Amino acid sequence: MAVVTQAEVWEKLGTVPDPELPDLSIVDLGMVDHVAIENGMVHVELMPTFVGCPALHWIQDKVEKALAPFPSTVEFVYHTPWTADRISPQGRERLTAWGVAPPNRSGQPLACPLCGSDQTRRTSEFGPSLCRSIYYCDTCQQPFEAWKTL
Amino acid sequence: METVTPAHREALADILLPIADDAWIAGQRGSEWLGMAPDLEEDLALSSISQDALGHAQLLYDVLAELGNREADEQVYARPASGWRHCGLVQAPRQDWADFVARRYCYETFDDLRLHALAAAGHAPLQSALAKILQEKLYHVRHFDTWLQTLAWGGTQSRARLQEAMAGVFAELGDLFSWGEGASALTLWNLTALSSLRPLWESRVRDRLEQLGLEWPRVGAKESDGRLGEHGPEFADLLAEMTSVRTMEPAGEW
């Protein structure tokens, strides 16, 4: 059997979506910490975005399916904690396009992902999943979600 | 290079079980509010916080399992009531919202201090786990502090109920600060700072209550010590419910 390359593995990992934000891949999110290929076996180390994330097993399953027919193992690692800075520029763009404001460390108000206004305020630190908070835009008068800045 | 002797391994279980069990039971009790919280936002928030707490407990059980202790599933589903090391503060059944806010504010504030002190432990997998847990803990501490403020300044009724709830919670604080038989374990791991967190906690909470114009209630004496596995009859009911599905099909794959 042909040997899979690092580039091919990363390309395949780029097709594994976040379960709730299907435009966004685990590579966009910066969840892939390390890929090793040994004797045709692929070993992928993933960094969970949140410890109690109920989607981890789902993601593991999708990674194994995406890498098939190459056999693979998936391990969740904590030696370096995932932070919001690991989301790639493409990931930030895709989050915004999906209507979720990307993380923001600037201290400036979040830009509304729907209309771009900075007249926004947080209405709840916790949203529909562990990774998101809820905001409201006073300009377009719509609620929106934002990825937590961890 | 770090060496973990069998004595260190056992000692780490004595140190981590109270912390992990507190998180698990807090997560379990928190999830009982699903659909009952004061508003929809809080329903979502508390669901997230409870899920986080269960995740934190599991990660700490995993750190123990890597050292040869029992696996997370076994910790939760196969331990007798007397093997659990959580405190009475997190175990109390659901009462009213003021009670829950007072209770969780006290617990989250203490757990935050405890986890920061624990980060001095010279065990790399534990330090990595804590770095991740503390990222999320910040949100929990802030959340219950916000609620404390909301109820304190909400109006005459909410303020009175919060003050009353705080008195009730303080009367039950006893074993929060206890290490049961784990005191020597702390020495072995150079973590004796963990046994003197009480004054730090009191100082932080006292300042906050003063800022909010709330009275400092009397702290109750320890009646039973959860850190020694003494949990009272209500824990038997909680444990039975927590393990009920698993008990139906003990060998099932989940």
mmCIF file of C-alpha atoms in Angstrom:
data_model
loop_
_atom_site.group_PDB
_atom_site.id
_atom_site.type_symbol
_atom_site.label_atom_id
_atom_site.label_comp_id
_atom_site.label_asym_id
_atom_site.label_seq_id
_atom_site.Cartn_x
_atom_site.Cartn_y
_atom_site.Cartn_z
ATOM 1 C CA MET A 1 0.000 0.000 0.000
ATOM 2 C CA ALA A 2 1.209 3.501 -0.769
ATOM 3 C CA VAL A 3 2.543 5.467 2.158
ATOM 4 C CA VAL A 4 0.553 8.517 3.143
ATOM 5 C CA THR A 5 2.459 11.806 3.491
ATOM 6 C CA GLN A 6 2.203 14.521 6.137
ATOM 7 C CA ALA A 7 0.716 16.904 3.561
ATOM 8 C CA GLU A 8 -1.981 14.389 2.614
ATOM 9 C CA VAL A 9 -2.849 13.767 6.252
ATOM 10 C CA TRP A 10 -3.200 17.489 6.966
ATOM 11 C CA GLU A 11 -5.345 17.883 3.853
ATOM 12 C CA LYS A 12 -7.651 15.094 5.046
ATOM 13 C CA LEU A 13 -7.793 16.561 8.562
ATOM 14 C CA GLY A 14 -8.877 19.820 6.931
ATOM 15 C CA THR A 15 -12.069 18.049 5.852
ATOM 16 C CA VAL A 16 -13.074 17.132 9.420
ATOM 17 C CA PRO A 17 -15.620 19.741 10.498
ATOM 18 C CA ASP A 18 -16.559 21.147 13.846
ATOM 19 C CA PRO A 19 -19.870 19.358 14.575
ATOM 20 C CA GLU A 20 -21.831 22.592 15.031
ATOM 21 C CA LEU A 21 -19.955 24.891 12.639
ATOM 22 C CA PRO A 22 -19.580 22.748 9.541
ATOM 23 C CA ASP A 23 -17.683 25.408 7.538
ATOM 24 C CA LEU A 24 -14.922 25.222 10.104
ATOM 25 C CA SER A 25 -12.445 22.359 10.249
ATOM 26 C CA ILE A 26 -10.429 21.087 13.183
ATOM 27 C CA VAL A 27 -7.354 22.460 11.368
ATOM 28 C CA ASP A 28 -8.953 25.937 11.152
ATOM 29 C CA LEU A 29 -9.613 25.681 14.892
ATOM 30 C CA GLY A 30 -5.995 24.797 15.619
ATOM 31 C CA MET A 31 -6.990 21.564 17.342
ATOM 32 C CA VAL A 32 -4.336 19.457 15.571
ATOM 33 C CA ASP A 33 -1.195 19.496 17.683
ATOM 34 C CA HIS A 34 0.912 16.837 16.020
ATOM 35 C CA VAL A 35 0.836 14.269 13.213
ATOM 36 C CA ALA A 36 3.203 11.297 13.149
ATOM 37 C CA ILE A 37 3.395 8.616 10.468
ATOM 38 C CA GLU A 38 5.120 5.372 11.294
ATOM 39 C CA ASN A 39 5.037 2.170 9.227
ATOM 40 C CA GLY A 40 1.910 3.344 7.422
ATOM 41 C CA MET A 41 0.136 4.073 10.739
ATOM 42 C CA VAL A 42 -0.990 7.652 11.305
ATOM 43 C CA HIS A 43 -0.986 9.020 14.834
ATOM 44 C CA VAL A 44 -2.859 12.267 15.388
ATOM 45 C CA GLU A 45 -2.690 14.318 18.580
ATOM 46 C CA LEU A 46 -5.605 16.699 19.106
ATOM 47 C CA MET A 47 -5.980 19.484 21.666
ATOM 48 C CA PRO A 48 -9.526 19.717 23.055
ATOM 49 C CA THR A 49 -10.851 23.269 22.971
ATOM 50 C CA PHE A 50 -12.855 22.571 26.159
ATOM 51 C CA VAL A 51 -12.244 19.750 28.628
ATOM 52 C CA GLY A 52 -15.848 18.617 28.897
ATOM 53 C CA CYS A 53 -16.617 18.962 25.183
ATOM 54 C CA PRO A 54 -19.146 16.226 24.367
ATOM 55 C CA ALA A 55 -18.081 16.220 20.697
ATOM 56 C CA LEU A 56 -14.602 14.778 21.277
ATOM 57 C CA HIS A 57 -15.577 11.178 20.533
ATOM 58 C CA TRP A 58 -17.500 12.315 17.462
ATOM 59 C CA ILE A 59 -14.443 14.212 16.212
ATOM 60 C CA GLN A 60 -12.180 11.229 16.872
ATOM 61 C CA ASP A 61 -14.484 9.022 14.820
ATOM 62 C CA LYS A 62 -14.553 11.541 11.931
ATOM 63 C CA VAL A 63 -10.753 11.802 11.932
ATOM 64 C CA GLU A 64 -10.361 8.031 11.690
ATOM 65 C CA LYS A 65 -12.912 7.899 8.862
ATOM 66 C CA ALA A 66 -11.252 10.810 7.008
ATOM 67 C CA LEU A 67 -7.857 9.095 7.150
ATOM 68 C CA ALA A 68 -9.159 5.683 6.025
ATOM 69 C CA PRO A 69 -7.974 3.451 4.365
ATOM 70 C CA PHE A 70 -4.840 4.391 6.288
ATOM 71 C CA PRO A 71 -5.047 3.066 9.842
ATOM 72 C CA SER A 72 -4.873 5.773 12.478
ATOM 73 C CA THR A 73 -4.957 6.422 16.196
ATOM 74 C CA VAL A 74 -6.243 9.628 17.723
ATOM 75 C CA GLU A 75 -5.141 10.913 21.112
ATOM 76 C CA PHE A 76 -6.356 13.964 23.022
ATOM 77 C CA VAL A 77 -3.427 15.740 24.643
ATOM 78 C CA TYR A 78 -3.197 18.440 27.280
ATOM 79 C CA HIS A 79 0.555 19.126 27.503
ATOM 80 C CA THR A 80 -0.065 22.521 25.956
ATOM 81 C CA PRO A 81 -3.533 23.928 26.582
ATOM 82 C CA TRP A 82 -5.491 24.950 23.502
ATOM 83 C CA THR A 83 -6.078 28.698 23.417
ATOM 84 C CA ALA A 84 -8.205 30.872 21.162
ATOM 85 C CA ASP A 85 -5.011 32.187 19.516
ATOM 86 C CA ARG A 86 -4.672 28.853 17.731
ATOM 87 C CA ILE A 87 -7.633 29.605 15.444
ATOM 88 C CA SER A 88 -6.149 30.336 12.006
ATOM 89 C CA PRO A 89 -6.853 33.530 10.014
ATOM 90 C CA GLN A 90 -8.982 31.397 7.672
ATOM 91 C CA GLY A 91 -10.759 29.972 10.723
ATOM 92 C CA ARG A 92 -11.536 33.477 11.983
ATOM 93 C CA GLU A 93 -12.945 34.430 8.574
ATOM 94 C CA ARG A 94 -15.068 31.309 8.427
ATOM 95 C CA LEU A 95 -16.379 31.870 11.960
ATOM 96 C CA THR A 96 -17.449 35.396 11.023
ATOM 97 C CA ALA A 97 -19.080 34.183 7.805
ATOM 98 C CA TRP A 98 -21.022 31.629 9.852
ATOM 99 C CA GLY A 99 -22.277 34.420 12.141
ATOM 100 C CA VAL A 100 -20.005 33.746 15.101
ATOM 101 C CA ALA A 101 -17.666 36.534 16.211
ATOM 102 C CA PRO A 102 -14.089 35.225 16.536
ATOM 103 C CA PRO A 103 -12.188 35.545 19.837
ATOM 104 C CA ASN A 104 -10.977 39.021 20.678
ATOM 105 C CA ARG A 105 -8.177 39.945 23.057
ATOM 106 C CA SER A 106 -7.996 43.601 22.077
ATOM 107 C CA GLY A 107 -10.306 44.859 24.825
ATOM 108 C CA GLN A 108 -12.245 46.710 22.089
ATOM 109 C CA PRO A 109 -15.944 45.877 21.579
ATOM 110 C CA LEU A 110 -16.589 42.840 19.388
ATOM 111 C CA ALA A 111 -17.577 43.586 15.813
ATOM 112 C CA CYS A 112 -21.028 42.246 14.993
ATOM 113 C CA PRO A 113 -20.517 39.352 12.530
ATOM 114 C CA LEU A 114 -23.814 40.252 10.840
ATOM 115 C CA CYS A 115 -23.451 44.011 10.175
ATOM 116 C CA GLY A 116 -19.914 44.887 11.320
ATOM 117 C CA SER A 117 -21.027 47.460 13.911
ATOM 118 C CA ASP A 118 -19.056 47.784 17.137
ATOM 119 C CA GLN A 119 -22.171 48.794 19.074
ATOM 120 C CA THR A 120 -22.350 45.388 20.703
ATOM 121 C CA ARG A 121 -22.637 44.065 24.255
ATOM 122 C CA ARG A 122 -22.403 40.719 25.952
ATOM 123 C CA THR A 123 -25.690 39.392 27.277
ATOM 124 C CA SER A 124 -24.372 36.077 28.624
ATOM 125 C CA GLU A 125 -20.902 34.601 29.011
ATOM 126 C CA PHE A 126 -22.343 31.186 28.287
ATOM 127 C CA GLY A 127 -24.059 30.211 25.062
ATOM 128 C CA PRO A 128 -25.524 27.136 23.393
ATOM 129 C CA SER A 129 -22.234 25.235 23.659
ATOM 130 C CA LEU A 130 -19.217 25.320 25.966
ATOM 131 C CA CYS A 131 -17.142 27.362 23.534
ATOM 132 C CA ARG A 132 -19.503 30.252 22.845
ATOM 133 C CA SER A 133 -20.965 33.339 24.571
ATOM 134 C CA ILE A 134 -24.040 35.369 23.582
ATOM 135 C CA TYR A 135 -23.911 39.017 22.478
ATOM 136 C CA TYR A 136 -26.383 41.571 21.182
ATOM 137 C CA CYS A 137 -25.847 44.132 18.439
ATOM 138 C CA ASP A 138 -27.572 47.467 19.133
ATOM 139 C CA THR A 139 -27.169 48.558 15.504
ATOM 140 C CA CYS A 140 -28.819 45.686 13.647
ATOM 141 C CA GLN A 141 -30.720 44.622 16.787
ATOM 142 C CA GLN A 142 -29.801 40.971 16.461
ATOM 143 C CA PRO A 143 -28.383 38.583 19.022
ATOM 144 C CA PHE A 144 -25.216 36.767 17.919
ATOM 145 C CA GLU A 145 -22.712 34.289 19.298
ATOM 146 C CA ALA A 146 -19.011 34.787 19.914
ATOM 147 C CA TRP A 147 -16.255 32.232 20.423
ATOM 148 C CA LYS A 148 -14.969 32.529 23.999
ATOM 149 C CA THR A 149 -11.551 34.104 24.346
ATOM 150 C CA LEU A 150 -9.673 31.445 26.327
ATOM 151 C CA MET B 1 13.292 13.656 35.775
ATOM 152 C CA GLU B 2 10.205 13.147 37.840
ATOM 153 C CA THR B 3 9.908 9.878 39.750
ATOM 154 C CA VAL B 4 6.519 8.769 40.996
ATOM 155 C CA THR B 5 6.903 6.157 43.716
ATOM 156 C CA PRO B 6 3.955 3.973 44.798
ATOM 157 C CA ALA B 7 3.725 6.150 47.921
ATOM 158 C CA HIS B 8 3.505 9.277 45.757
ATOM 159 C CA ARG B 9 0.843 7.656 43.617
ATOM 160 C CA GLU B 10 -1.345 6.815 46.587
ATOM 161 C CA ALA B 11 -0.769 10.229 48.079
ATOM 162 C CA LEU B 12 -1.795 11.948 44.851
ATOM 163 C CA ALA B 13 -5.069 10.026 44.946
ATOM 164 C CA ASP B 14 -5.654 11.357 48.480
ATOM 165 C CA ILE B 15 -5.064 14.887 47.177
ATOM 166 C CA LEU B 16 -6.946 14.735 43.865
ATOM 167 C CA LEU B 17 -10.014 12.708 44.865
ATOM 168 C CA PRO B 18 -11.539 15.423 47.086
ATOM 169 C CA ILE B 19 -11.007 17.966 44.313
ATOM 170 C CA ALA B 20 -12.298 15.753 41.493
ATOM 171 C CA ASP B 21 -15.236 14.486 43.560
ATOM 172 C CA ASP B 22 -16.239 18.049 44.485
ATOM 173 C CA ALA B 23 -16.267 18.903 40.763
ATOM 174 C CA TRP B 24 -18.239 15.791 39.807
ATOM 175 C CA ILE B 25 -20.908 16.244 42.470
ATOM 176 C CA ALA B 26 -21.150 19.982 41.754
ATOM 177 C CA GLY B 27 -21.661 19.121 38.072
ATOM 178 C CA GLN B 28 -24.300 16.528 38.911
ATOM 179 C CA ARG B 29 -26.229 18.856 41.246
ATOM 180 C CA GLY B 30 -25.876 21.748 38.794
ATOM 181 C CA SER B 31 -27.420 19.656 36.031
ATOM 182 C CA GLU B 32 -30.508 19.133 38.212
ATOM 183 C CA TRP B 33 -31.394 22.775 37.504
ATOM 184 C CA LEU B 34 -31.881 22.096 33.798
ATOM 185 C CA GLY B 35 -35.179 23.723 32.838
ATOM 186 C CA MET B 36 -35.569 25.220 36.341
ATOM 187 C CA ALA B 37 -33.091 28.121 36.272
ATOM 188 C CA PRO B 38 -34.431 31.704 36.541
ATOM 189 C CA ASP B 39 -34.116 32.432 32.808
ATOM 190 C CA LEU B 40 -33.128 30.829 29.523
ATOM 191 C CA GLU B 41 -29.628 32.348 29.543
ATOM 192 C CA GLU B 42 -29.016 30.841 32.962
ATOM 193 C CA ASP B 43 -30.305 27.485 31.813
ATOM 194 C CA LEU B 44 -27.676 27.533 29.053
ATOM 195 C CA ALA B 45 -24.962 28.882 31.341
ATOM 196 C CA LEU B 46 -25.533 26.321 34.057
ATOM 197 C CA SER B 47 -25.646 23.499 31.520
ATOM 198 C CA SER B 48 -22.236 24.612 30.224
ATOM 199 C CA ILE B 49 -20.808 25.019 33.713
ATOM 200 C CA SER B 50 -22.058 21.587 34.775
ATOM 201 C CA GLN B 51 -20.636 19.982 31.645
ATOM 202 C CA ASP B 52 -17.310 21.745 32.301
ATOM 203 C CA ALA B 53 -17.301 20.531 35.913
ATOM 204 C CA LEU B 54 -17.909 16.907 34.921
ATOM 205 C CA GLY B 55 -15.117 17.279 32.336
ATOM 206 C CA HIS B 56 -12.729 18.675 34.966
ATOM 207 C CA ALA B 57 -13.475 15.783 37.302
ATOM 208 C CA GLN B 58 -12.906 13.285 34.511
ATOM 209 C CA LEU B 59 -9.590 14.858 33.544
ATOM 210 C CA LEU B 60 -8.365 14.617 37.159
ATOM 211 C CA TYR B 61 -9.562 10.993 37.381
ATOM 212 C CA ASP B 62 -7.600 10.393 34.143
ATOM 213 C CA VAL B 63 -4.435 11.829 35.722
ATOM 214 C CA LEU B 64 -4.900 9.335 38.569
ATOM 215 C CA ALA B 65 -5.646 6.460 36.179
ATOM 216 C CA GLU B 66 -2.380 7.098 34.300
ATOM 217 C CA LEU B 67 -0.600 6.452 37.588
ATOM 218 C CA GLY B 68 -2.315 3.101 37.978
ATOM 219 C CA ASN B 69 -5.384 4.116 39.971
ATOM 220 C CA ARG B 70 -8.844 3.085 38.846
ATOM 221 C CA GLU B 71 -10.310 4.479 35.591
ATOM 222 C CA ALA B 72 -12.736 7.431 35.545
ATOM 223 C CA ASP B 73 -15.766 5.200 34.857
ATOM 224 C CA GLU B 74 -14.855 3.018 37.816
ATOM 225 C CA GLN B 75 -14.411 6.054 40.030
ATOM 226 C CA VAL B 76 -17.907 7.267 39.272
ATOM 227 C CA TYR B 77 -19.854 4.030 38.827
ATOM 228 C CA ALA B 78 -18.090 1.481 41.013
ATOM 229 C CA ARG B 79 -17.196 3.307 44.210
ATOM 230 C CA PRO B 80 -19.263 2.794 47.341
ATOM 231 C CA ALA B 81 -20.626 5.953 49.006
ATOM 232 C CA SER B 82 -17.930 5.771 51.679
ATOM 233 C CA GLY B 83 -15.225 5.941 48.981
ATOM 234 C CA TRP B 84 -16.276 9.436 47.840
ATOM 235 C CA ARG B 85 -14.372 12.437 49.230
ATOM 236 C CA HIS B 86 -16.534 15.464 48.304
ATOM 237 C CA CYS B 87 -17.716 17.998 50.872
ATOM 238 C CA GLY B 88 -21.239 18.676 52.144
ATOM 239 C CA LEU B 89 -21.339 22.075 50.437
ATOM 240 C CA VAL B 90 -21.590 20.602 46.925
ATOM 241 C CA GLN B 91 -23.755 17.657 47.911
ATOM 242 C CA ALA B 92 -26.794 19.537 49.242
ATOM 243 C CA PRO B 93 -30.006 18.874 47.275
ATOM 244 C CA ARG B 94 -31.510 21.637 45.157
ATOM 245 C CA GLN B 95 -33.283 24.275 47.220
ATOM 246 C CA ASP B 96 -33.941 27.804 45.998
ATOM 247 C CA TRP B 97 -31.862 29.933 43.647
ATOM 248 C CA ALA B 98 -30.408 32.160 46.373
ATOM 249 C CA ASP B 99 -29.162 29.062 48.178
ATOM 250 C CA PHE B 100 -27.577 27.749 44.982
ATOM 251 C CA VAL B 101 -25.861 31.067 44.202
ATOM 252 C CA ALA B 102 -24.494 31.399 47.761
ATOM 253 C CA ARG B 103 -23.352 27.781 47.737
ATOM 254 C CA ARG B 104 -21.640 27.864 44.375
ATOM 255 C CA TYR B 105 -20.031 31.250 45.011
ATOM 256 C CA CYS B 106 -18.423 29.753 48.149
ATOM 257 C CA TYR B 107 -17.374 26.586 46.346
ATOM 258 C CA GLU B 108 -16.044 28.197 43.150
ATOM 259 C CA THR B 109 -14.024 30.752 45.118
ATOM 260 C CA PHE B 110 -12.465 27.990 47.216
ATOM 261 C CA ASP B 111 -11.843 25.661 44.287
ATOM 262 C CA ASP B 112 -10.140 28.438 42.333
ATOM 263 C CA LEU B 113 -7.700 29.048 45.229
ATOM 264 C CA ARG B 114 -7.192 25.315 45.650
ATOM 265 C CA LEU B 115 -6.455 24.653 41.959
ATOM 266 C CA HIS B 116 -3.994 27.547 41.761
ATOM 267 C CA ALA B 117 -2.160 26.194 44.836
ATOM 268 C CA LEU B 118 -2.229 22.670 43.372
ATOM 269 C CA ALA B 119 -0.417 23.905 40.266
ATOM 270 C CA ALA B 120 2.791 23.824 42.372
ATOM 271 C CA ALA B 121 2.676 20.002 42.302
ATOM 272 C CA GLY B 122 5.684 18.617 40.456
ATOM 273 C CA HIS B 123 3.772 16.293 38.153
ATOM 274 C CA ALA B 124 3.691 17.352 34.510
ATOM 275 C CA PRO B 125 0.383 15.681 33.462
ATOM 276 C CA LEU B 126 -1.350 17.309 36.427
ATOM 277 C CA GLN B 127 0.094 20.723 35.595
ATOM 278 C CA SER B 128 -1.140 20.419 31.994
ATOM 279 C CA ALA B 129 -4.600 19.391 33.161
ATOM 280 C CA LEU B 130 -4.742 22.310 35.589
ATOM 281 C CA ALA B 131 -3.673 24.839 32.964
ATOM 282 C CA LYS B 132 -6.676 23.809 30.882
ATOM 283 C CA ILE B 133 -9.108 23.573 33.811
ATOM 284 C CA LEU B 134 -8.149 27.025 35.110
ATOM 285 C CA GLN B 135 -8.916 28.611 31.714
ATOM 286 C CA GLU B 136 -12.522 27.491 32.162
ATOM 287 C CA LYS B 137 -12.687 27.967 35.940
ATOM 288 C CA LEU B 138 -12.275 31.693 35.487
ATOM 289 C CA TYR B 139 -15.664 31.791 33.764
ATOM 290 C CA HIS B 140 -17.337 29.842 36.581
ATOM 291 C CA VAL B 141 -15.936 32.049 39.337
ATOM 292 C CA ARG B 142 -16.979 35.189 37.478
ATOM 293 C CA HIS B 143 -20.423 33.795 36.734
ATOM 294 C CA PHE B 144 -21.371 33.135 40.346
ATOM 295 C CA ASP B 145 -19.781 36.369 41.494
ATOM 296 C CA THR B 146 -22.016 38.197 39.006
ATOM 297 C CA TRP B 147 -25.055 36.393 40.398
ATOM 298 C CA LEU B 148 -24.027 37.266 43.948
ATOM 299 C CA GLN B 149 -23.956 40.917 42.938
ATOM 300 C CA THR B 150 -27.249 40.624 41.033
ATOM 301 C CA LEU B 151 -29.078 39.219 44.059
ATOM 302 C CA ALA B 152 -27.375 41.559 46.542
ATOM 303 C CA TRP B 153 -28.401 44.651 44.588
ATOM 304 C CA GLY B 154 -31.565 43.270 43.028
ATOM 305 C CA GLY B 155 -34.021 44.534 45.626
ATOM 306 C CA THR B 156 -35.105 44.133 49.231
ATOM 307 C CA GLN B 157 -36.436 40.638 48.770
ATOM 308 C CA SER B 158 -33.528 39.190 46.792
ATOM 309 C CA ARG B 159 -31.052 40.752 49.186
ATOM 310 C CA ALA B 160 -32.813 39.332 52.248
ATOM 311 C CA ARG B 161 -33.038 35.887 50.672
ATOM 312 C CA LEU B 162 -29.380 35.957 49.680
ATOM 313 C CA GLN B 163 -28.346 36.952 53.195
ATOM 314 C CA GLU B 164 -30.483 34.182 54.659
ATOM 315 C CA ALA B 165 -29.113 31.649 52.167
ATOM 316 C CA MET B 166 -25.537 32.705 52.919
ATOM 317 C CA ALA B 167 -26.131 32.065 56.633
ATOM 318 C CA GLY B 168 -27.460 28.592 55.835
ATOM 319 C CA VAL B 169 -24.541 27.787 53.555
ATOM 320 C CA PHE B 170 -21.930 29.042 56.051
ATOM 321 C CA ALA B 171 -23.442 26.761 58.695
ATOM 322 C CA GLU B 172 -22.630 23.813 56.385
ATOM 323 C CA LEU B 173 -19.107 24.854 55.346
ATOM 324 C CA GLY B 174 -17.316 22.615 57.896
ATOM 325 C CA ASP B 175 -15.632 19.954 55.780
ATOM 326 C CA LEU B 176 -14.904 22.189 52.762
ATOM 327 C CA PHE B 177 -11.494 22.955 54.285
ATOM 328 C CA SER B 178 -10.775 19.455 55.602
ATOM 329 C CA TRP B 179 -8.227 17.073 54.083
ATOM 330 C CA GLY B 180 -9.386 14.041 56.070
ATOM 331 C CA GLU B 181 -6.573 11.553 56.013
ATOM 332 C CA GLY B 182 -4.811 13.368 53.171
ATOM 333 C CA ALA B 183 -2.718 15.763 55.299
ATOM 334 C CA SER B 184 0.421 13.608 55.131
ATOM 335 C CA ALA B 185 -0.093 13.232 51.372
ATOM 336 C CA LEU B 186 0.189 17.013 51.035
ATOM 337 C CA THR B 187 3.540 16.929 52.835
ATOM 338 C CA LEU B 188 4.847 14.197 50.536
ATOM 339 C CA TRP B 189 4.009 16.287 47.473
ATOM 340 C CA ASN B 190 5.236 19.574 49.007
ATOM 341 C CA LEU B 191 1.716 20.922 48.839
ATOM 342 C CA THR B 192 1.165 21.912 52.464
ATOM 343 C CA ALA B 193 -0.068 25.312 51.217
ATOM 344 C CA LEU B 194 -3.271 23.446 50.328
ATOM 345 C CA SER B 195 -3.999 22.821 54.007
ATOM 346 C CA SER B 196 -3.968 26.530 54.839
ATOM 347 C CA LEU B 197 -6.369 27.864 52.210
ATOM 348 C CA ARG B 198 -9.076 28.731 54.713
ATOM 349 C CA PRO B 199 -7.729 32.172 55.737
ATOM 350 C CA LEU B 200 -7.214 33.054 52.055
ATOM 351 C CA TRP B 201 -10.770 32.036 51.271
ATOM 352 C CA GLU B 202 -12.156 33.912 54.277
ATOM 353 C CA SER B 203 -10.291 37.042 53.358
ATOM 354 C CA ARG B 204 -11.480 36.981 49.753
ATOM 355 C CA VAL B 205 -15.110 36.233 50.626
ATOM 356 C CA ARG B 206 -15.160 38.696 53.547
ATOM 357 C CA ASP B 207 -13.983 41.506 51.253
ATOM 358 C CA ARG B 208 -16.656 40.675 48.697
ATOM 359 C CA LEU B 209 -19.478 40.474 51.234
ATOM 360 C CA GLU B 210 -18.359 43.800 52.712
ATOM 361 C CA GLN B 211 -18.360 45.454 49.272
ATOM 362 C CA LEU B 212 -21.907 44.216 48.762
ATOM 363 C CA GLY B 213 -22.972 45.284 52.251
ATOM 364 C CA LEU B 214 -23.748 41.720 53.317
ATOM 365 C CA GLU B 215 -23.132 40.355 56.787
ATOM 366 C CA TRP B 216 -20.459 37.764 57.483
ATOM 367 C CA PRO B 217 -22.404 34.790 58.895
ATOM 368 C CA ARG B 218 -21.142 32.342 61.479
ATOM 369 C CA VAL B 219 -19.170 29.433 59.998
ATOM 370 C CA GLY B 220 -20.568 26.149 61.281
ATOM 371 C CA ALA B 221 -18.516 23.479 62.981
ATOM 372 C CA LYS B 222 -17.844 20.249 61.110
ATOM 373 C CA GLU B 223 -20.586 17.731 61.891
ATOM 374 C CA SER B 224 -19.564 14.992 59.493
ATOM 375 C CA ASP B 225 -16.468 14.958 57.313
ATOM 376 C CA GLY B 226 -17.077 14.196 53.645
ATOM 377 C CA ARG B 227 -13.299 13.967 53.177
ATOM 378 C CA LEU B 228 -13.470 10.851 55.363
ATOM 379 C CA GLY B 229 -16.331 9.394 53.336
ATOM 380 C CA GLU B 230 -19.100 10.550 55.728
ATOM 381 C CA HIS B 231 -21.914 11.858 53.527
ATOM 382 C CA GLY B 232 -25.219 11.175 55.264
ATOM 383 C CA PRO B 233 -28.227 9.304 53.878
ATOM 384 C CA GLU B 234 -28.990 11.852 51.124
ATOM 385 C CA PHE B 235 -25.841 10.800 49.261
ATOM 386 C CA ALA B 236 -27.106 7.232 48.977
ATOM 387 C CA ASP B 237 -30.063 8.581 46.957
ATOM 388 C CA LEU B 238 -27.823 10.753 44.803
ATOM 389 C CA LEU B 239 -25.398 7.914 44.099
ATOM 390 C CA ALA B 240 -28.255 5.542 43.262
ATOM 391 C CA GLU B 241 -29.596 8.054 40.742
ATOM 392 C CA MET B 242 -26.163 8.797 39.256
ATOM 393 C CA THR B 243 -25.464 5.133 38.668
ATOM 394 C CA SER B 244 -29.011 3.960 37.817
ATOM 395 C CA VAL B 245 -28.553 3.703 34.047
ATOM 396 C CA ARG B 246 -25.168 2.039 34.354
ATOM 397 C CA THR B 247 -26.557 -0.456 36.880
ATOM 398 C CA MET B 248 -29.175 -1.621 34.372
ATOM 399 C CA GLU B 249 -26.462 -2.833 31.986
ATOM 400 C CA PRO B 250 -23.129 -2.894 33.830
ATOM 401 C CA ALA B 251 -21.208 -4.489 30.954
ATOM 402 C CA GLY B 252 -22.733 -2.220 28.268
ATOM 403 C CA GLU B 253 -20.649 -0.028 25.971
ATOM 404 C CA TRP B 254 -21.541 3.660 26.248
#
